[in-house]
PDB file of C-alpha atoms in Angstrom:
ATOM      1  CA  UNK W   1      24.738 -32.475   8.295  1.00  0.00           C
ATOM      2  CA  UNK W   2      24.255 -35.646   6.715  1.00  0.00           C
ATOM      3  CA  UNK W   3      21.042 -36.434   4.273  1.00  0.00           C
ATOM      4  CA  UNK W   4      19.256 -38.286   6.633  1.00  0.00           C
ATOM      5  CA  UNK W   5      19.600 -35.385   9.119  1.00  0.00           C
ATOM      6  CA  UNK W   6      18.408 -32.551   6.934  1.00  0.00           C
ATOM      7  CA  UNK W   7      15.412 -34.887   5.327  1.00  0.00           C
ATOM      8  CA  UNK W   8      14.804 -35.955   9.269  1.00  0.00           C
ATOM      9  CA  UNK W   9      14.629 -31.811   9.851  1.00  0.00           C
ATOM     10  CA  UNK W  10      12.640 -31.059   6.900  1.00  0.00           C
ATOM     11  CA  UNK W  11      10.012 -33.227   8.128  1.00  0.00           C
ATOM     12  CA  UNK W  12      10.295 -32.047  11.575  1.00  0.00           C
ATOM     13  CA  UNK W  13       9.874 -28.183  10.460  1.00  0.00           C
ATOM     14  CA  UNK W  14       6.998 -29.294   7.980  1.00  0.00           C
ATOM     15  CA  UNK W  15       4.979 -31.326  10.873  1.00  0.00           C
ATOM     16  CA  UNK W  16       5.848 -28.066  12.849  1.00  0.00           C
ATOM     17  CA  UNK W  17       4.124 -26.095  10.277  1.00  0.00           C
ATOM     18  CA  UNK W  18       7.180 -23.486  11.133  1.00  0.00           C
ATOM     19  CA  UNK W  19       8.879 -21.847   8.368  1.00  0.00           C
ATOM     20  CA  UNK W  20      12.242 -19.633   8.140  1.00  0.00           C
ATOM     21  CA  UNK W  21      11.165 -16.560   9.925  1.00  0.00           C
ATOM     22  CA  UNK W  22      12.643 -13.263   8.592  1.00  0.00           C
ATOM     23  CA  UNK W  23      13.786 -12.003  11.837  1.00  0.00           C
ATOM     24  CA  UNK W  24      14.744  -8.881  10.673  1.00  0.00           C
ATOM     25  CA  UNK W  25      10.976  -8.209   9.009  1.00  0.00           C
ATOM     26  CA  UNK W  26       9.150  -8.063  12.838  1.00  0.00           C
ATOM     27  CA  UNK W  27      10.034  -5.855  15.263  1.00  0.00           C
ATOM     28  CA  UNK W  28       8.401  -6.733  19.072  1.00  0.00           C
ATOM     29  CA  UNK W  29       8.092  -4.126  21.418  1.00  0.00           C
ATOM     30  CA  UNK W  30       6.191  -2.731  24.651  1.00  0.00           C
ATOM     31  CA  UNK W  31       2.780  -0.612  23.534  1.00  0.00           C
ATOM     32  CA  UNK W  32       3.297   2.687  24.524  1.00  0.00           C
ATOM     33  CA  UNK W  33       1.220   5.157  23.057  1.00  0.00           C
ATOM     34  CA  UNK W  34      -2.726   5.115  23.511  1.00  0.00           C
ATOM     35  CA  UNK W  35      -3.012   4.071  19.523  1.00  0.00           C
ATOM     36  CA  UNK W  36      -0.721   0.972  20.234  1.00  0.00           C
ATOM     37  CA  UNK W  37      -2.916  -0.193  23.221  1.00  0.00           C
ATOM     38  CA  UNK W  38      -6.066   0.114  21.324  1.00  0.00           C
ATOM     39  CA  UNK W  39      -4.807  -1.519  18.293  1.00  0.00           C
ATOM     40  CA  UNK W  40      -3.447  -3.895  20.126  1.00  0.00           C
ATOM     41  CA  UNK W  41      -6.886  -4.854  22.408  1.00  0.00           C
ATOM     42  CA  UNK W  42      -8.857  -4.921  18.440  1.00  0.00           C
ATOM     43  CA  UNK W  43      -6.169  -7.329  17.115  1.00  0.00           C
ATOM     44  CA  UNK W  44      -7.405  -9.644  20.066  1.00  0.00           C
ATOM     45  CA  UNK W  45     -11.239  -8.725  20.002  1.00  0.00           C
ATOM     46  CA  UNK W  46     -10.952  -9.856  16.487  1.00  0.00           C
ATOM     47  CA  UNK W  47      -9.103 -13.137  16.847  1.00  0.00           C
ATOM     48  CA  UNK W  48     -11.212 -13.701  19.371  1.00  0.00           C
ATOM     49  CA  UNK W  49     -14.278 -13.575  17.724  1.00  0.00           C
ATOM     50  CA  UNK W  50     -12.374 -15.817  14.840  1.00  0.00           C
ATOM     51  CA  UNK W  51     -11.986 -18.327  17.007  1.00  0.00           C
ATOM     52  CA  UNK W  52     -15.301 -18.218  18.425  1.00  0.00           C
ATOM     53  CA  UNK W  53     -14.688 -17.084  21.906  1.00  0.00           C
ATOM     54  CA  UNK W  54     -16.200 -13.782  21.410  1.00  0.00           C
ATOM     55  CA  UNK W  55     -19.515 -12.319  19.707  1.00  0.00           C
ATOM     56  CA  UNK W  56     -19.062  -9.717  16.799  1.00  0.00           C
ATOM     57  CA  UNK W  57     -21.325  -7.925  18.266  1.00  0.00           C
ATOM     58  CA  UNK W  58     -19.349  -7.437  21.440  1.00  0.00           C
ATOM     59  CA  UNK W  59     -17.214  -4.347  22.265  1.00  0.00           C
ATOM     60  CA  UNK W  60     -14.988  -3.291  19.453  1.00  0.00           C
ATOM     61  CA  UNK W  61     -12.125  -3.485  22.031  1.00  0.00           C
ATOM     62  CA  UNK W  62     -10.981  -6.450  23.623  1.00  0.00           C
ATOM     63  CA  UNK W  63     -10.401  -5.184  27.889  1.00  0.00           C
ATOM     64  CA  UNK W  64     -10.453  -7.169  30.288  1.00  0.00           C
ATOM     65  CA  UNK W  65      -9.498  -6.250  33.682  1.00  0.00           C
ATOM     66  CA  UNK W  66      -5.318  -7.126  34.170  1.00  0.00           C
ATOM     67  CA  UNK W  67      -5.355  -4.501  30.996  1.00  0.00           C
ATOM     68  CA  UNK W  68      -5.146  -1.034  33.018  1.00  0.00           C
ATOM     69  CA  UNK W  69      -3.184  -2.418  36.000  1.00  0.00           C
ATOM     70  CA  UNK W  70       0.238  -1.386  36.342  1.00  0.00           C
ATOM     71  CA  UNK W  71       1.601  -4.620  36.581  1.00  0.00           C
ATOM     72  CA  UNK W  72       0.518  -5.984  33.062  1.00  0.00           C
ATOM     73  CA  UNK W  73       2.935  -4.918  30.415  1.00  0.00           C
ATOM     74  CA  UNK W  74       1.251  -5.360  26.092  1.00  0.00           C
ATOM     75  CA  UNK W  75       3.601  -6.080  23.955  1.00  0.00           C
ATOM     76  CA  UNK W  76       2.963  -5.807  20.643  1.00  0.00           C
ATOM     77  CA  UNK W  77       4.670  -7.213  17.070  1.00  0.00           C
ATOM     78  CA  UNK W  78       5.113  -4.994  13.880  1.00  0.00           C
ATOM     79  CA  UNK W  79       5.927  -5.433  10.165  1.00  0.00           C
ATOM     80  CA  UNK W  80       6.677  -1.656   9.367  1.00  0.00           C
ATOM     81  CA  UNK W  81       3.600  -0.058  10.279  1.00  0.00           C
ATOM     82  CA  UNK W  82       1.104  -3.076  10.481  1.00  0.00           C
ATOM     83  CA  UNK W  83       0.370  -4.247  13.724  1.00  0.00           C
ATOM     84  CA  UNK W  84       0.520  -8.123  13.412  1.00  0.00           C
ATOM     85  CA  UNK W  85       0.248  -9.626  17.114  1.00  0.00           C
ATOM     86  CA  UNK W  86       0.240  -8.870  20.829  1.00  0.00           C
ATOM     87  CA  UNK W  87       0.190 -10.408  23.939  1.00  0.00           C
ATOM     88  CA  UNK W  88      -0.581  -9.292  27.557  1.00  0.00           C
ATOM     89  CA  UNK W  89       2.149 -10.169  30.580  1.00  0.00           C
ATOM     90  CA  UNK W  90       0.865  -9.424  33.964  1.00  0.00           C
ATOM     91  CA  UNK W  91       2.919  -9.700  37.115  1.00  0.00           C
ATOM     92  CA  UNK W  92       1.727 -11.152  40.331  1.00  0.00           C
ATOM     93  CA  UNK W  93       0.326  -8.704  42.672  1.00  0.00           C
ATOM     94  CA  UNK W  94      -2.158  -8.415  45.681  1.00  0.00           C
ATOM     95  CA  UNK W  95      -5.077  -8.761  44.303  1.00  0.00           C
ATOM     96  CA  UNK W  96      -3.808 -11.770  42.233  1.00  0.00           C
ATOM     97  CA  UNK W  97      -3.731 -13.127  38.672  1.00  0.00           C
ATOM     98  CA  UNK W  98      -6.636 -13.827  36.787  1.00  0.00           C
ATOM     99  CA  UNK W  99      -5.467 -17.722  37.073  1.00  0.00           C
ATOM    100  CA  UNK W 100      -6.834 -17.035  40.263  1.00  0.00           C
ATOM    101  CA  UNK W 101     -10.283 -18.097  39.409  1.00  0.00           C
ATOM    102  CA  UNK W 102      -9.455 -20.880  37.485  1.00  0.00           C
ATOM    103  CA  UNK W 103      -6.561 -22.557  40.076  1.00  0.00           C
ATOM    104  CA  UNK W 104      -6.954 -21.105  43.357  1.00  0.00           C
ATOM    105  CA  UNK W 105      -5.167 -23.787  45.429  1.00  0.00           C
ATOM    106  CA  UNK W 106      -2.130 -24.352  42.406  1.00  0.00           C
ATOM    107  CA  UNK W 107      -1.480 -20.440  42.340  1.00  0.00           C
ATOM    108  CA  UNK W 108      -1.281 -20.391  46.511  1.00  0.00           C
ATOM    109  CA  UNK W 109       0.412 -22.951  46.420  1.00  0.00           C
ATOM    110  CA  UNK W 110       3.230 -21.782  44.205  1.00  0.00           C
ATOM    111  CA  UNK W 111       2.920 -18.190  45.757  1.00  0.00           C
ATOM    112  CA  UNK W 112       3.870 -20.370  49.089  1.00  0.00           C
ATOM    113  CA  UNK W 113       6.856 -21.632  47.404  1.00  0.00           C
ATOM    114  CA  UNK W 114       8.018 -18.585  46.575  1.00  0.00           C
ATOM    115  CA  UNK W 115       7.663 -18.274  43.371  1.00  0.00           C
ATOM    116  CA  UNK W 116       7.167 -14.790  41.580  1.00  0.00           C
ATOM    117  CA  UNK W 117       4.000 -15.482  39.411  1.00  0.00           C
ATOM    118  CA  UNK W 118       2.765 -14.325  35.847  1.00  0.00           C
ATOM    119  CA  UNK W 119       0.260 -14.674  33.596  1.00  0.00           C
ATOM    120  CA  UNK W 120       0.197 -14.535  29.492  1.00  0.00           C
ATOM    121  CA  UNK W 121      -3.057 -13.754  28.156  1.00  0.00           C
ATOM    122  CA  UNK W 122      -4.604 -11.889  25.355  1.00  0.00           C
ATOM    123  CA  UNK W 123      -2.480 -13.344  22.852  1.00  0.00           C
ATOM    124  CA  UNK W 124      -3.672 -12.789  19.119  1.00  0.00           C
ATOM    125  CA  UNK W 125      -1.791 -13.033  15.643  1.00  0.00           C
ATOM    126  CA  UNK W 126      -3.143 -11.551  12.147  1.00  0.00           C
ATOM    127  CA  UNK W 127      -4.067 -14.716  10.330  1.00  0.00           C
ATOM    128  CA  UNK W 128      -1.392 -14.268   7.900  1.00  0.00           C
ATOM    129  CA  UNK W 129       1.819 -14.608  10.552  1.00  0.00           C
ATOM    130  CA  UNK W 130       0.368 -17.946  12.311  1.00  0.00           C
ATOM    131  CA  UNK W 131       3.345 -19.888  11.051  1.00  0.00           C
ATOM    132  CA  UNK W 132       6.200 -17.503  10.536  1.00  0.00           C
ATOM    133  CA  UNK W 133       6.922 -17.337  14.175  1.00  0.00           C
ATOM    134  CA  UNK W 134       5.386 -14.078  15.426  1.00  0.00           C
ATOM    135  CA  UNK W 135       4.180 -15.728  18.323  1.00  0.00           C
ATOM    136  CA  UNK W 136       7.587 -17.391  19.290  1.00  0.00           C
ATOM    137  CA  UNK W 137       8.746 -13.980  19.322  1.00  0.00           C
ATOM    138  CA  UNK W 138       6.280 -12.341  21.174  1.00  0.00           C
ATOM    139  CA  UNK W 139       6.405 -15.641  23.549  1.00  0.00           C
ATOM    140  CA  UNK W 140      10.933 -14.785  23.539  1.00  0.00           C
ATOM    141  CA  UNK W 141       9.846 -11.479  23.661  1.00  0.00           C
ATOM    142  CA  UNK W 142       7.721 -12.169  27.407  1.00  0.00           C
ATOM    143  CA  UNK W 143      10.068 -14.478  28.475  1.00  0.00           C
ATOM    144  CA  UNK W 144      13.002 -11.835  28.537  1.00  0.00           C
ATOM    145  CA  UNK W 145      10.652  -9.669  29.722  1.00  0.00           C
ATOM    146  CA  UNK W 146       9.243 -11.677  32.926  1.00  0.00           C
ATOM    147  CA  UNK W 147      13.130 -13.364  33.794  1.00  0.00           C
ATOM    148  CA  UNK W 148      15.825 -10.526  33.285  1.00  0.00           C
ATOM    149  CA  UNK W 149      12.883  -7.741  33.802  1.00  0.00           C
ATOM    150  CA  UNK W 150      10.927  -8.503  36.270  1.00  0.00           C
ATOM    151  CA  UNK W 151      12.291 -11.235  38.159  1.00  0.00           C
ATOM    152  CA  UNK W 152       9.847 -14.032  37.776  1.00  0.00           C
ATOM    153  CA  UNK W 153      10.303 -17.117  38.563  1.00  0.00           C
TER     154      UNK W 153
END
């Protein structure tokens, strides 16, 4: 690599605000246990409220309802023990997607197509891990998830 292209990266990966990520340091996996849900559903209540979308003084958990359907899958993010982000996939199924609301005619359309639908939500990330790229891997982490998985298109 020539100076011009590592100076031209540099500058790139500092406008990016992304920085080496220790892969090895997070591990991303699908909540299992009852503990890993409801951590998982205060990480969000409380980076919702951060970013103003919620009230403190709402419920302690954030639930909303794609969270106890079978089709939507939490995944969460760990360093060691410390829960440190999470994101809800749900899959596409007859009562529809919470998109729904928002883009009735653009979901039915694409349904009409063919396509096999999901929906990210709930995504939240300590403070801390903004910009060490927990949330590409929880993003890498849905995509595998969603393609290989579950056969969305």
């Amino acid at each position: 690599m020539t100076l011009t292209d590592r100076i031209k990266h540099m500058l790139i990966r500092r406008a990016a605000r992304f920085h080496e990520t220790p892969l090895g340091r997070y591990e991303v996996r699908i909540a299992q246990s009852v503990l890993e849900y409801e951590d998982a559903l205060r990480l969000v209540h409380a980076g919702y409220v951060y970013q103003g979308i919620e009230s403190v003084r709402a419920e302690e958990l954030r639930m909303t309802e794609q969270h106890v359907l079978p089709e939507a899958t939490v995944l969460v993010a760990y360093e060691g023990e410390q829960l440190v982000g999470t994101m809800t996939v749900t899959l596409d199924f007859s009562a529809g997607l919470p998109l729904d609301k928002d883009y009735p005619s653009e979901i039915a359309a694409l349904r009409r197509q063919g396509a096999r639908l999901v929906e990210y939500g709930s995504l939240a990330v300590v403070e801390r891990c903004w910009h060490v790229g927990v949330t590409d891997l929880l993003n890498i982490a849905a995509f595998s998830l969603v393609t290989r998985v579950l056969g969305a298109s």
